Amino acid sequence: MATAEGSPYELYIGGQDVPGTRGARSELLDPATNRPFAQVAVGSKDDARAAMEVADRAFRESGWAADDGARRGKALVRLATLLETRLEAFARLETQNMGKPLRESRGDIQYVVRTLEYFAGLADKVEGTTIPVPGSRLDYTLREPLGVTVHIAPWNYPLLLAVRSVAPALAAGNAVVLKPASLTPATAVAFARLAHEAGVPDGILNVVPGSGGEVGEALIADPRCRSVTFTGSGAVGRRIAELAAARLRPATLELGGKGPVVVFPDADLDRAAKGIGYGIFQNAGQMCWAASRLIVHESVRGPLLDRVRAIAEGLRLGPGTADGVEMGPLVSPEQVERVLGFVDEARNDGARVVTGGLRATEPTLAAGNFVRPTVLAEVPSTSRALREEIFGPVLAVLPFSDPEEALGLANDSEYGLLGTVWTRDLVTAHSFARRLECGMVVVNEAPLTFPQSPFAGVKASGVGAEQGQAAIRAYTREKNVLLQLGAGRRKG
Ligand code: NAD
């Protein structure tokens, strides 16, 4: 019997694999070799429309929305359990498609399992409130699912970032149409097949791989679309905000970052260096919340830089599937060009390359998209490498001499996703947590989140939040009901 993870990856609409109206397919490449490993169907506008129609019918007719929530919760728990039993196969597929080390993919799939369990637990707790109003009246609210919700995902955590929004949408009773990134659709299709096995009704979870411009825009433009959740770049996020606004649809936008890491002189430098290395080299730096700007007190700059440099130079690069690999390839040759373009530009602007800044050219790596972990110092404040999201393993180092200067440097960015502070001083920690212009702050820890914690950016990093109980509110609407209780019984 074919497994959920088996190629080819078709569109998944109405509880089955469908080839797509154009019958087009593209090859998925292994980023460690740039050799094809599987095929995926490429959806069209017509496929997008078909998926929306099927989802809308399933929303109205399957009973998924009308249930009391316990059935939805059970289905999501079954899905989590099934995924856990296939964790290794899903992790291997994610690594083959996206490139990250298997250890990281296992962590990503485990995070998906946990996300499903968390939202399964909330599925029967979608509650309204009772509101005291004057007179003999009852005023209460109902929280109702929106209908068909559209989810557009990026390639850097392909399944994790898709399920981060799909899970609460399903738990709240919606029908979902998901468009994964064109480069990395494999695990999303496999996941939809697994949802079918878990008893999620046909048509409640549909996946349409294809281009953003065609499939993504057609999904948002469809009159049956009730909300859009987008995770990706700022440029596409702005386009999606316009499309959604023109149709008066709510849009949650999770966009880029340029995360500051502020290290005070009293920090534990060994732990800080490890956290900094993890925050910029994990997933080869292809993270929205990458800790890409190291703002370090000048008194500890030398010793910290020595430690970070040693970590960068000691990381073992290789195909994500190989044992002991600590950093995999970038997702595509275009991403390599983009990342090295930023480094070259910084060099021309006068920055110093402390380490890295090159492709890895060993015979076993040369055919893949490998870039050496890179640290840049003395980057001019106007350099694009300091202002724009690089989305690769590139850290820029900036010294400071007093806390106000550190705060100014940290907040001098159009982005505001996650900021990190390393200090043993509680007052400094809390003061920076309040004054950093970020949606999330971590203290004495590498970037970290949990399904129960809000995940959100401010400024150009996004609009709205994901995860946590608020996600259920985002995928429901509040209806107010007012009853006159005294009519016909009025005395005197
Ligand atoms: P991208 O914006 O190029 O694409 C994201 C998704 O949007 C893909 O599925 C793509 O096909 C689709 N898309 C492209 N054009 C579209 C259009 N006109 N209409 C509808 N959909 C369209 O982003 P990417 O390169 O896949 O991912 C990297 C970006 O994602 C980075 O900027 C990163 O910071 C951001 N990101 C943010 C978060 C977060 O939670 N804040 C998490 C991960 C990644």
CSV table of C-alpha atoms and ligand atoms in Angstrom, one decimal, residues 152-157 161 164 179-182 210-213 216-217 220 230-234 236-237 239-240 243 254-257 287-289 389 391 417 455 461 466, ligand 1:
chain,number,residue,atom,x,y,z
A,152,ILE,CA,-0.4,30.4,2.2
A,153,ALA,CA,2.8,29.0,3.6
A,154,PRO,CA,6.6,29.6,2.9
A,155,TRP,CA,9.4,27.0,2.3
A,156,ASN,CA,11.6,27.4,5.4
A,157,TYR,CA,9.5,25.3,7.9
A,161,LEU,CA,4.3,26.9,9.4
A,164,ARG,CA,0.6,26.5,12.8
A,179,LYS,CA,-1.2,26.5,-0.7
A,180,PRO,CA,2.3,25.4,0.3
A,181,ALA,CA,5.4,27.0,-1.2
A,182,SER,CA,6.2,25.9,-4.7
A,210,GLY,CA,1.2,25.9,-7.5
A,211,SER,CA,2.5,29.4,-8.0
A,212,GLY,CA,1.6,32.2,-5.6
A,213,GLY,CA,0.7,34.5,-8.4
A,216,GLY,CA,-2.5,32.0,-4.2
A,217,GLU,CA,-4.2,35.0,-5.7
A,220,ILE,CA,-7.8,35.0,-2.0
A,230,PHE,CA,0.0,34.3,5.0
A,231,THR,CA,3.5,33.6,6.2
A,232,GLY,CA,6.2,34.8,3.9
A,233,SER,CA,8.1,37.9,2.6
A,234,GLY,CA,7.1,41.5,3.2
A,236,VAL,CA,4.2,39.4,-1.0
A,237,GLY,CA,2.6,40.2,2.3
A,239,ARG,CA,0.3,42.4,-2.1
A,240,ILE,CA,-1.9,39.9,-0.1
A,243,LEU,CA,-6.0,41.7,-2.2
A,254,GLU,CA,3.6,36.8,9.5
A,255,LEU,CA,6.5,38.4,7.7
A,256,GLY,CA,10.2,38.9,7.9
A,257,GLY,CA,12.6,40.0,10.7
A,287,MET,CA,14.3,31.8,9.7
A,288,CYS,CA,12.0,34.8,10.0
A,289,TRP,CA,13.2,35.2,13.6
A,389,GLU,CA,16.4,40.4,5.9
A,391,PHE,CA,17.5,34.8,5.2
A,417,LEU,CA,9.7,40.1,15.2
A,455,PHE,CA,3.8,34.3,17.9
A,461,SER,CA,7.2,41.9,10.7
A,466,GLU,CA,-0.6,33.0,15.6
B,1,NAD,P1,7.4,34.3,-0.3
B,1,NAD,O1,6.7,35.6,0.2
B,1,NAD,O2,8.1,34.4,-1.5
B,1,NAD,O3,6.3,33.1,-0.5
B,1,NAD,C1,5.5,32.7,0.6
B,1,NAD,C2,4.2,32.0,0.0
B,1,NAD,O4,3.5,33.0,-0.8
B,1,NAD,C3,4.5,30.9,-1.0
B,1,NAD,O5,3.6,29.9,-0.9
B,1,NAD,C4,4.4,31.6,-2.4
B,1,NAD,O6,4.1,30.8,-3.4
B,1,NAD,C5,3.2,32.5,-2.1
B,1,NAD,N1,3.0,33.7,-2.9
B,1,NAD,C6,4.0,34.4,-3.7
B,1,NAD,N2,3.4,35.4,-4.4
B,1,NAD,C7,2.1,35.4,-4.1
B,1,NAD,C8,1.0,36.2,-4.5
B,1,NAD,N3,1.1,37.2,-5.3
B,1,NAD,N4,-0.3,35.9,-4.0
B,1,NAD,C9,-0.4,34.8,-3.1
B,1,NAD,N5,0.6,34.0,-2.7
B,1,NAD,C10,1.8,34.3,-3.2
B,1,NAD,O7,8.2,33.8,1.0
B,1,NAD,P2,9.2,32.6,1.0
B,1,NAD,O8,10.4,33.0,0.2
B,1,NAD,O9,8.5,31.3,0.7
B,1,NAD,O10,9.6,32.6,2.6
B,1,NAD,C11,10.6,33.4,3.2
B,1,NAD,C12,9.9,34.6,3.8
B,1,NAD,O11,9.0,34.2,4.8
B,1,NAD,C13,10.9,35.4,4.6
B,1,NAD,O12,10.7,36.8,4.4
B,1,NAD,C14,10.6,35.1,6.1
B,1,NAD,O13,11.0,36.0,7.0
B,1,NAD,C15,9.2,34.9,6.0
B,1,NAD,N6,8.7,34.1,7.2
B,1,NAD,C16,8.0,34.7,8.2
B,1,NAD,C17,7.6,33.9,9.3
B,1,NAD,C18,6.9,34.5,10.5
B,1,NAD,O14,6.2,33.8,11.2
B,1,NAD,N7,6.9,35.8,10.7
B,1,NAD,C19,8.0,32.6,9.4
B,1,NAD,C20,8.7,32.0,8.3
B,1,NAD,C21,9.0,32.8,7.2
